[in-house]
XYZ file of C-alpha atoms in Angstrom:
615
model
C 8.759 2.163 -2.973
C 6.938 5.398 -2.188
C 5.135 6.898 -5.205
C 4.983 10.620 -5.763
C 1.946 12.221 -4.147
C -0.953 12.512 -6.573
C -3.368 15.418 -6.460
C -6.641 14.729 -4.695
C -7.673 12.869 -1.546
C -5.428 9.967 -0.547
C -6.189 7.248 2.016
C -3.299 6.715 4.454
C -4.578 4.094 6.890
C -7.790 2.678 8.327
C -9.090 1.421 11.668
C -11.934 -1.104 11.838
C -14.443 -1.769 14.601
C -17.103 -4.477 14.696
C -16.768 -5.636 11.071
C -17.239 -9.428 10.810
C -14.369 -11.166 12.654
C -12.626 -7.813 13.166
C -13.703 -6.669 16.600
C -11.079 -3.924 16.721
C -8.150 -3.308 14.394
C -6.043 -0.158 14.568
C -3.955 1.595 11.946
C -3.908 -0.732 8.930
C -1.654 1.095 6.480
C -2.899 1.424 2.905
C 0.384 1.359 1.024
C 1.710 0.806 -2.442
C 1.405 -2.058 -1.854
C 0.201 -3.483 1.473
C 0.164 -7.303 1.593
C -2.234 -9.139 3.913
C -1.147 -12.685 4.661
C -2.269 -15.342 7.115
C -4.297 -18.523 7.331
C -7.698 -18.954 5.713
C -10.686 -17.199 7.327
C -8.400 -15.031 9.462
C -9.927 -11.774 8.196
C -8.017 -10.847 5.026
C -11.101 -10.601 2.791
C -12.995 -8.824 5.562
C -10.233 -6.205 5.655
C -10.560 -5.669 1.904
C -14.332 -5.275 2.207
C -13.831 -2.818 5.060
C -11.756 -0.638 2.709
C -14.501 -0.914 0.092
C -17.125 -0.002 2.691
C -15.231 3.108 3.768
C -14.820 4.223 0.151
C -18.513 3.746 -0.663
C -17.993 0.644 -2.811
C -19.579 -1.995 -0.559
C -23.210 -2.119 0.652
C -23.211 -2.993 4.338
C -25.642 -5.547 5.741
C -26.548 -6.875 9.155
C -24.322 -9.940 8.811
C -21.247 -7.687 8.611
C -21.692 -6.749 12.270
C -19.397 -8.700 14.602
C -20.957 -11.272 16.907
C -20.786 -10.279 20.548
C -19.641 -13.814 21.354
C -18.799 -16.773 19.146
C -20.668 -19.146 21.465
C -23.907 -17.172 21.227
C -23.637 -16.833 17.462
C -22.765 -20.347 16.330
C -26.138 -22.039 17.067
C -27.905 -19.453 14.920
C -26.249 -20.408 11.644
C -26.962 -23.516 9.598
C -24.506 -25.336 7.335
C -25.367 -23.175 4.336
C -24.325 -20.052 6.240
C -27.869 -18.657 6.361
C -29.100 -17.147 9.576
C -32.147 -18.358 11.406
C -33.818 -16.301 14.137
C -30.723 -14.299 15.008
C -31.424 -11.950 17.854
C -30.144 -8.389 17.227
C -28.367 -8.458 20.589
C -26.073 -11.226 19.276
C -24.175 -8.661 17.221
C -22.390 -5.431 18.065
C -24.643 -2.369 17.890
C -22.116 -0.356 15.843
C -19.888 -1.205 12.891
C -17.397 1.469 11.898
C -14.463 1.908 9.527
C -12.358 5.022 10.070
C -9.725 6.366 7.692
C -7.045 9.026 7.769
C -6.885 10.958 4.503
C -4.402 13.424 3.051
C -5.609 16.309 0.871
C -3.521 18.127 -1.698
C -3.466 21.938 -1.711
C -6.170 22.225 -4.370
C -8.602 19.976 -2.487
C -7.904 21.836 0.757
C -9.030 25.082 -0.862
C -11.956 23.565 -2.768
C -13.333 21.662 0.244
C -12.207 24.189 2.909
C -10.437 21.450 4.863
C -6.989 20.944 6.432
C -4.276 18.731 4.906
C -5.097 15.741 7.152
C -8.630 14.663 8.019
C -10.302 11.742 9.797
C -13.425 10.311 8.144
C -15.457 7.351 9.303
C -18.371 5.426 7.887
C -20.601 3.645 10.348
C -23.870 1.787 10.413
C -26.155 0.457 13.097
C -29.089 -1.914 13.201
C -31.683 0.814 13.075
C -30.276 3.067 10.359
C -28.366 3.453 7.089
C -24.606 3.828 6.794
C -23.479 7.423 7.374
C -20.267 9.385 6.843
C -18.791 11.596 9.567
C -15.658 13.681 9.981
C -13.825 14.231 13.264
C -13.351 17.968 13.455
C -13.293 21.008 15.675
C -16.675 22.750 15.853
C -18.112 25.670 17.833
C -19.389 24.740 21.245
C -22.552 26.705 20.386
C -24.487 24.382 18.035
C -26.159 27.388 16.363
C -22.813 28.293 14.747
C -22.279 24.894 13.079
C -24.822 24.514 10.279
C -26.049 27.890 9.161
C -24.883 27.862 5.530
C -28.123 26.240 4.327
C -30.367 28.858 5.931
C -32.240 31.359 3.801
C -31.882 35.106 4.303
C -34.741 35.391 6.835
C -33.288 32.543 8.873
C -29.829 34.122 8.776
C -31.249 37.453 9.965
C -33.021 35.766 12.864
C -29.839 33.901 13.865
C -27.688 37.039 13.658
C -30.165 38.897 15.848
C -30.400 35.992 18.288
C -26.595 35.921 18.661
C -26.358 39.719 18.949
C -24.060 40.095 15.932
C -23.608 43.302 13.932
C -23.087 42.464 10.217
C -21.823 45.088 7.786
C -24.889 44.642 5.589
C -28.235 42.896 5.393
C -27.659 40.808 2.284
C -26.814 37.117 2.485
C -23.027 37.460 1.909
C -22.717 39.943 4.784
C -24.874 37.815 7.064
C -22.841 34.673 6.297
C -19.527 36.504 6.797
C -20.674 37.738 10.195
C -21.675 34.233 11.293
C -18.450 32.673 9.899
C -16.367 35.183 11.871
C -18.333 34.405 15.016
C -17.814 30.655 14.417
C -14.047 31.114 14.040
C -13.811 33.054 17.299
C -16.158 30.835 19.289
C -15.035 28.272 21.873
C -14.467 24.892 20.178
C -14.801 21.173 20.836
C -13.827 18.055 18.849
C -16.574 15.691 17.725
C -17.886 13.692 14.773
C -19.920 15.761 12.333
C -21.835 14.796 9.153
C -19.822 14.813 5.917
C -21.083 16.783 2.906
C -21.725 14.922 -0.342
C -18.913 16.849 -2.061
C -16.351 15.292 0.296
C -17.725 11.753 -0.177
C -17.489 12.245 -3.936
C -13.851 13.318 -3.598
C -12.799 10.084 -1.829
C -10.510 7.698 -3.745
C -12.102 5.235 -6.161
C -11.898 1.470 -5.614
C -11.153 -1.254 -8.143
C -11.598 -4.763 -6.731
C -10.278 -7.925 -8.344
C -11.738 -10.902 -6.488
C -10.252 -14.076 -7.869
C -12.393 -16.628 -6.073
C -13.937 -18.228 -9.165
C -13.447 -18.846 -12.861
C -15.974 -16.195 -13.891
C -13.554 -13.572 -12.591
C -12.103 -12.905 -16.054
C -15.420 -11.495 -17.273
C -15.750 -9.409 -14.118
C -12.182 -8.184 -14.534
C -12.916 -7.005 -18.068
C -15.986 -5.180 -16.813
C -13.978 -3.610 -13.966
C -11.350 -2.426 -16.454
C -13.982 -0.865 -18.694
C -15.649 0.704 -15.653
C -12.316 2.375 -14.853
C -12.119 3.576 -18.439
C -15.716 4.854 -18.266
C -15.003 6.893 -15.146
C -11.803 8.256 -16.654
C -13.572 9.375 -19.830
C -16.510 10.809 -17.892
C -14.115 12.918 -15.842
C -12.452 14.570 -18.826
C -13.242 18.262 -19.309
C -14.189 17.882 -22.978
C -17.166 15.678 -22.042
C -18.498 17.585 -19.062
C -21.752 19.397 -19.757
C -22.567 17.561 -22.983
C -25.582 15.783 -21.575
C -27.255 15.249 -24.946
C -24.360 13.472 -26.615
C -22.469 12.171 -23.579
C -23.865 8.635 -23.729
C -23.006 8.227 -27.405
C -19.492 9.622 -26.987
C -18.777 7.407 -23.988
C -20.088 4.391 -25.905
C -17.676 5.161 -28.745
C -14.730 5.732 -26.416
C -15.400 2.507 -24.492
C -15.696 0.585 -27.759
C -12.120 1.666 -28.534
C -10.987 0.627 -25.056
C -12.710 -2.742 -25.495
C -10.921 -3.246 -28.811
C -7.560 -2.545 -27.188
C -8.337 -4.923 -24.305
C -9.410 -7.559 -26.853
C -6.135 -7.259 -28.753
C -4.092 -7.332 -25.541
C -5.802 -10.565 -24.438
C -5.138 -12.195 -27.822
C -1.473 -11.126 -27.704
C -0.955 -12.487 -24.206
C -3.102 -15.661 -24.471
C -2.030 -17.358 -27.679
C -4.346 -20.358 -27.169
C -7.372 -18.089 -27.724
C -8.423 -17.345 -31.276
C -10.965 -14.530 -31.105
C -12.322 -12.352 -28.324
C -15.422 -10.190 -28.577
C -16.145 -7.474 -26.006
C -19.226 -5.262 -26.373
C -19.744 -2.637 -23.630
C -23.162 -1.042 -23.117
C -23.419 2.413 -21.549
C -26.286 4.041 -19.726
C -25.721 7.678 -18.768
C -27.842 7.278 -15.664
C -26.136 4.152 -14.340
C -22.636 4.196 -15.853
C -21.350 1.031 -17.503
C -24.563 -0.951 -17.893
C -23.237 -4.315 -19.120
C -20.333 -6.015 -20.842
C -20.901 -8.906 -23.228
C -17.818 -11.142 -23.538
C -17.370 -14.142 -25.833
C -14.274 -16.131 -26.739
C -13.359 -18.729 -29.345
C -10.458 -21.153 -29.192
C -7.830 -21.042 -31.919
C -9.525 -24.039 -33.558
C -12.723 -22.002 -33.848
C -14.612 -23.714 -31.036
C -16.678 -21.340 -28.923
C -15.453 -20.960 -25.354
C -17.188 -18.989 -22.617
C -14.794 -17.528 -20.090
C -16.910 -18.891 -17.256
C -16.549 -22.399 -18.720
C -12.850 -22.157 -19.573
C -10.191 -23.750 -17.402
C -9.182 -21.862 -14.285
C -5.667 -21.297 -15.610
C -6.902 -19.845 -18.929
C -9.475 -17.623 -17.224
C -6.816 -16.357 -14.839
C -4.394 -15.617 -17.682
C -7.115 -13.652 -19.479
C -7.657 -11.700 -16.260
C -3.906 -11.101 -15.988
C -3.853 -9.672 -19.505
C -6.695 -7.307 -18.563
C -4.883 -6.253 -15.375
C -1.884 -5.353 -17.510
C -4.099 -3.219 -19.719
C -5.583 -1.355 -16.746
C -2.190 0.170 -15.980
C -2.650 2.508 -18.942
C -6.180 3.374 -17.848
C -5.080 4.127 -14.302
C -2.389 6.476 -15.568
C -4.801 8.429 -17.764
C -6.294 11.866 -17.089
C -9.433 12.192 -14.999
C -8.916 8.975 -13.007
C -7.923 10.498 -9.667
C -6.663 8.455 -6.723
C -7.507 4.753 -6.878
C -7.182 1.965 -4.313
C -6.685 -1.420 -6.009
C -7.832 -4.448 -4.013
C -6.628 -7.932 -4.975
C -7.945 -11.056 -3.255
C -5.553 -14.002 -3.821
C -4.753 -12.934 -7.398
C -2.083 -15.612 -7.993
C -4.414 -18.611 -7.579
C -4.141 -21.038 -10.540
C -1.180 -19.145 -12.025
C 2.027 -21.032 -12.739
C 5.369 -19.638 -11.574
C 6.102 -17.744 -14.813
C 2.738 -15.975 -14.687
C 3.221 -15.257 -10.980
C 6.393 -13.412 -11.973
C 4.377 -11.469 -14.562
C 1.866 -10.612 -11.848
C 4.608 -9.312 -9.533
C 5.937 -7.149 -12.350
C 2.425 -5.802 -12.979
C 1.973 -4.897 -9.304
C 5.288 -3.036 -9.298
C 4.300 -1.093 -12.422
C 0.889 -0.200 -11.020
C 2.378 0.924 -7.698
C 4.786 3.209 -9.549
C 1.776 5.290 -10.625
C 1.449 8.271 -8.230
C -2.328 7.923 -7.920
C -2.354 4.214 -7.003
C -2.500 2.444 -3.673
C -2.875 -1.304 -3.391
C -3.921 -3.933 -0.852
C -3.312 -7.595 -1.718
C -4.641 -10.569 0.253
C -2.383 -13.511 -0.571
C -0.774 -16.760 0.530
C 1.899 -16.525 -2.180
C 5.444 -16.840 -0.831
C 6.691 -15.215 -4.052
C 4.564 -12.120 -3.521
C 5.301 -11.888 0.199
C 9.050 -12.252 -0.294
C 8.986 -9.773 -3.193
C 8.155 -6.690 -1.083
C 9.674 -4.928 1.893
C 8.787 -6.519 5.237
C 7.280 -3.194 6.348
C 4.619 -3.663 3.626
C 3.494 -7.059 4.982
C 0.706 -7.409 7.548
C 0.194 -10.843 9.092
C -3.476 -11.509 9.854
C -4.385 -14.165 12.407
C -7.153 -15.199 14.772
C -6.836 -14.790 18.501
C -9.889 -15.888 20.454
C -11.923 -16.038 17.206
C -11.090 -12.405 16.484
C -8.823 -10.920 13.842
C -5.573 -9.360 15.008
C -2.591 -8.231 12.957
C 1.164 -8.503 13.371
C 3.743 -6.201 11.829
C 7.442 -7.033 11.876
C 8.523 -3.525 10.918
C 7.093 -0.045 11.142
C 7.257 3.182 9.151
C 9.945 4.728 11.348
C 13.655 4.856 10.548
C 14.194 2.095 13.114
C 11.616 -0.146 11.454
C 13.102 0.392 8.006
C 16.590 -0.250 9.373
C 15.520 -3.528 10.946
C 13.938 -4.599 7.669
C 17.271 -3.934 5.969
C 19.101 -5.896 8.673
C 16.770 -8.861 8.116
C 17.448 -8.738 4.377
C 21.201 -8.549 4.940
C 20.967 -11.603 7.201
C 19.258 -13.533 4.417
C 15.945 -13.873 6.232
C 12.988 -13.803 3.836
C 9.669 -12.232 4.806
C 7.927 -15.609 4.890
C 10.575 -16.870 7.316
C 10.120 -13.845 9.580
C 6.377 -14.353 9.627
C 6.105 -18.092 10.107
C 9.200 -19.681 11.663
C 8.951 -20.650 15.323
C 12.566 -20.124 16.445
C 15.275 -17.749 15.186
C 18.815 -18.891 15.930
C 21.761 -16.537 15.590
C 25.238 -18.059 15.246
C 28.528 -16.209 15.366
C 29.613 -16.439 11.746
C 29.454 -18.075 8.345
C 31.388 -21.135 9.580
C 28.574 -22.108 11.929
C 25.919 -20.982 9.466
C 27.231 -23.387 6.829
C 27.977 -26.368 9.079
C 24.988 -26.281 11.450
C 22.313 -27.409 8.934
C 24.435 -30.431 7.931
C 25.256 -31.372 11.520
C 21.653 -30.826 12.691
C 20.285 -33.096 9.945
C 22.826 -35.804 10.775
C 22.218 -35.565 14.526
C 18.436 -35.093 14.644
C 17.361 -36.773 11.400
C 15.430 -33.653 10.325
C 16.163 -30.404 8.523
C 16.235 -27.140 10.470
C 13.482 -25.702 8.270
C 11.151 -28.646 8.881
C 11.465 -27.953 12.615
C 10.548 -24.280 12.202
C 14.086 -23.061 12.927
C 15.593 -20.131 11.007
C 19.377 -19.749 11.188
C 21.413 -16.619 10.544
C 25.031 -15.514 10.989
C 25.477 -12.554 13.335
C 29.080 -11.808 12.198
C 29.705 -9.913 15.462
C 27.254 -7.305 14.187
C 25.422 -4.937 16.528
C 22.556 -4.939 14.033
C 22.031 -8.646 14.666
C 21.404 -8.059 18.367
C 19.122 -5.122 17.510
C 17.199 -7.470 15.246
C 17.025 -10.161 17.938
C 15.663 -7.602 20.423
C 13.071 -6.567 17.846
C 11.993 -10.198 17.343
C 11.694 -10.767 21.091
C 9.550 -7.641 21.423
C 7.258 -9.113 18.749
C 6.855 -12.375 20.688
C 9.226 -14.404 18.514
C 11.441 -17.046 20.087
C 15.142 -16.195 19.748
C 18.327 -18.037 20.712
C 22.029 -17.399 20.130
C 24.556 -20.228 19.816
C 27.761 -18.537 20.943
C 31.385 -19.583 21.303
C 32.278 -19.916 24.978
C 35.136 -17.420 24.650
C 32.690 -14.741 23.470
C 30.835 -14.822 26.783
C 33.246 -12.432 28.464
C 34.826 -10.778 25.398
C 33.949 -7.133 25.925
C 34.216 -6.139 22.255
C 32.070 -9.028 21.031
C 28.492 -8.052 20.161
C 27.333 -11.347 21.700
C 29.064 -10.996 25.059
C 26.855 -11.167 28.127
C 27.183 -7.445 28.821
C 26.361 -6.478 25.243
C 23.313 -8.756 25.183
C 22.069 -7.344 28.482
C 22.544 -3.814 27.159
C 20.162 -4.715 24.307
C 17.531 -5.952 26.744
C 18.310 -9.625 26.085
C 18.840 -12.215 28.830
C 22.038 -14.295 28.336
C 20.654 -17.024 30.595
C 17.555 -17.338 28.398
C 18.663 -16.320 24.931
C 22.241 -17.649 24.790
C 23.543 -21.219 24.422
C 27.321 -21.649 24.648
C 29.502 -24.155 22.800
C 33.250 -24.737 22.710
C 35.572 -27.027 24.610
C 36.875 -24.849 26.047
C 36.619 -21.807 23.788
C 35.082 -22.084 20.300
C 33.101 -24.155 17.797
C 36.157 -25.808 16.222
C 37.277 -27.040 19.675
C 34.403 -29.508 20.019
C 35.686 -31.864 17.316
C 38.277 -34.421 18.405
C 41.898 -34.613 17.283
C 41.120 -37.850 15.461
C 38.232 -36.216 13.552
C 40.416 -33.310 12.412
C 43.236 -35.659 11.375
C 40.818 -37.836 9.376
C 39.251 -34.984 7.441
C 42.683 -33.416 6.793
C 44.054 -36.658 5.373
C 41.006 -36.908 3.117
C 40.801 -33.279 1.929
C 44.147 -31.599 2.637
C 47.010 -34.143 2.444
C 50.385 -32.911 3.598
C 52.857 -31.702 0.979
C 55.563 -33.969 2.438
C 53.209 -36.967 1.986
C 53.312 -37.835 5.696
C 49.836 -38.554 7.070
C 48.274 -36.207 9.555
C 48.192 -37.627 13.086
C 46.291 -36.645 16.206
C 49.401 -35.110 17.809
C 49.570 -32.554 14.942
C 46.194 -31.314 16.151
C 46.557 -31.612 19.909
C 49.615 -29.333 20.106
C 47.561 -26.497 18.634
C 44.946 -26.594 21.373
C 47.337 -24.852 23.753
C 47.368 -21.749 21.502
C 45.291 -18.661 22.147
C 43.072 -19.238 19.093
C 42.844 -22.894 18.091
C 40.867 -22.279 14.890
C 43.370 -19.716 13.574
C 46.316 -22.071 14.170
C 44.421 -24.995 12.631
C 43.615 -23.045 9.461
C 47.194 -21.764 9.182
C 48.676 -25.256 9.524
C 46.442 -26.868 6.896
C 46.904 -23.912 4.551
C 50.714 -23.843 4.710
C 51.490 -27.572 4.937
C 49.080 -28.803 2.255
C 49.069 -27.861 -1.419
C 45.231 -28.053 -1.367
C 44.724 -26.529 2.067
C 41.615 -24.515 2.943
C 41.673 -20.747 2.500
C 38.908 -19.848 5.000
C 37.553 -21.159 8.285
C 34.255 -21.839 6.594
C 35.961 -24.558 4.529
C 37.336 -26.125 7.699
C 33.948 -26.544 9.361
C 32.038 -27.504 6.204
C 34.471 -30.293 5.325
C 34.354 -31.492 8.920
C 30.540 -31.556 8.874
C 30.459 -33.396 5.544
C 32.971 -36.002 6.750
C 30.801 -37.229 9.639
C 28.518 -40.176 8.903
C 26.550 -41.142 12.046
C 24.667 -39.159 14.704
C 27.210 -40.319 17.255
C 29.961 -38.611 15.251
C 28.411 -35.235 16.122
C 30.049 -34.003 19.355
C 27.909 -34.559 22.428
C 27.957 -30.873 23.415
C 26.552 -29.895 20.040
C 23.880 -32.594 20.146
C 22.766 -31.192 23.501
C 22.439 -27.722 21.920
C 20.416 -29.188 19.040
C 18.098 -30.950 21.513
C 17.501 -27.623 23.273
C 16.788 -25.810 19.988
C 14.338 -28.503 18.943
C 12.584 -28.227 22.303
C 12.282 -24.437 22.019
C 10.906 -24.669 18.478
C 8.254 -27.244 19.423
């Protein structure tokens, strides 16, 4: 879902250079939401911290700089992760996170900036982190930073440049220089960012769920959001004498509401006490949290079970939705690091609902690092970024993009019944012609190979003679996924069939590589013997005249143009319980076989090839 644009500065995407395991990562979309998935230590948490660093919510340190080589770095770290005598040359000289931001009309006027801007934050070994904006500036450096000059300095600069202002006061001098800057020859480069622009960047709320103490931190984060919202309201601005007292009172009300919400959601907790302390100079100074069990026994959140602590945190997350929607909050990027850990399935569903509600707010963007199949399968594939290591460096995979084509392919995948987790992790994608093969293949594969398709990393889908299926296969191949089609032999030369050789070649697919043909001689139903069809018919679809089916009843149909059509018609018309669809034919056949040898040899050969490709 795409929320309505909120006023203010909004982060669209980031690029990361030299940040921990991320040597170079381009165009990581910050969506509503964006899900980061992948194996442990692949760079998901580093990506979240990179967002925090860009938005001035993470203090950089030397250990954030990427090692120049893993081999050089590894001897310099002991088992506790502490560095010993690390040479500066072992790490990259520059760490940088760059973001593309969108400004609403009001911010464009207030900050004198265009609608789209590029801002980066970088730090090096020998200096603090600095903000810069990529912009067009006058080639003459004297016309770039004159606004801070005093009148005498402005007069000297005007005279030096040979300008003729309309007056000698500061406004006239500045106007003359601004006009000269607009008309001057330009170049693009990184320039320092004023403090007003840094202040206008989106806020960050981080929910790191690594330990059991997270519930207390979550409560503090929620109250911090409330503090910033209250502090931004017009009725409090300028009241320096009474501001601290008023904020203390307002936060006490927020704390009471959070307390009640926790008690409503976590019925095994008796009482909750939350006491926020405010310092005007440093914001939310501290948050004292204590809990008692229903039996009256005191329970500290840090000592409670992981499940209880997580459920308390979930209740607080629910409460923050109201805070985030309040006035004065501005744009906020929510960062969640494995938020579903220790939650049972019911509470995972609650968490998914909460994420949807938060993302519906126009001022919210969200990045979630997760392993949860429920979360990954609960969003559009275009919102999922797969993070992995390649040569000890973080790289990302996307299986859809923001274009119409990418969204269409995501819809095709959904229509084919392929979940996001399947698209991300399976090793081989096998397209079959229709629902008959889709239903029978898993049964026949298990009987023949002794293993389930899924356990072999094989994902099966029915193409249904759909052009979209071949588009999707082409897309998978372009993203380095293994793809195969199991096609009826008579489709090979059928011009109107989406899986014919010519149609596959037109989509950039190689029939010799991507297609496996079955059918003796034409189609899937052909490969089963006359005796097998007679046996299953006698068991499932006895003749109305009570005569048993015999092999000759089947063999005479093989001379027809379409064996499967004639077979279905015969069983349907000559049996009172005959099948109504081809899918019933093939499923009953598959279920009737009992040994691997019963599976036709041609099909077993195809299964052997699929297993080899998925290995």
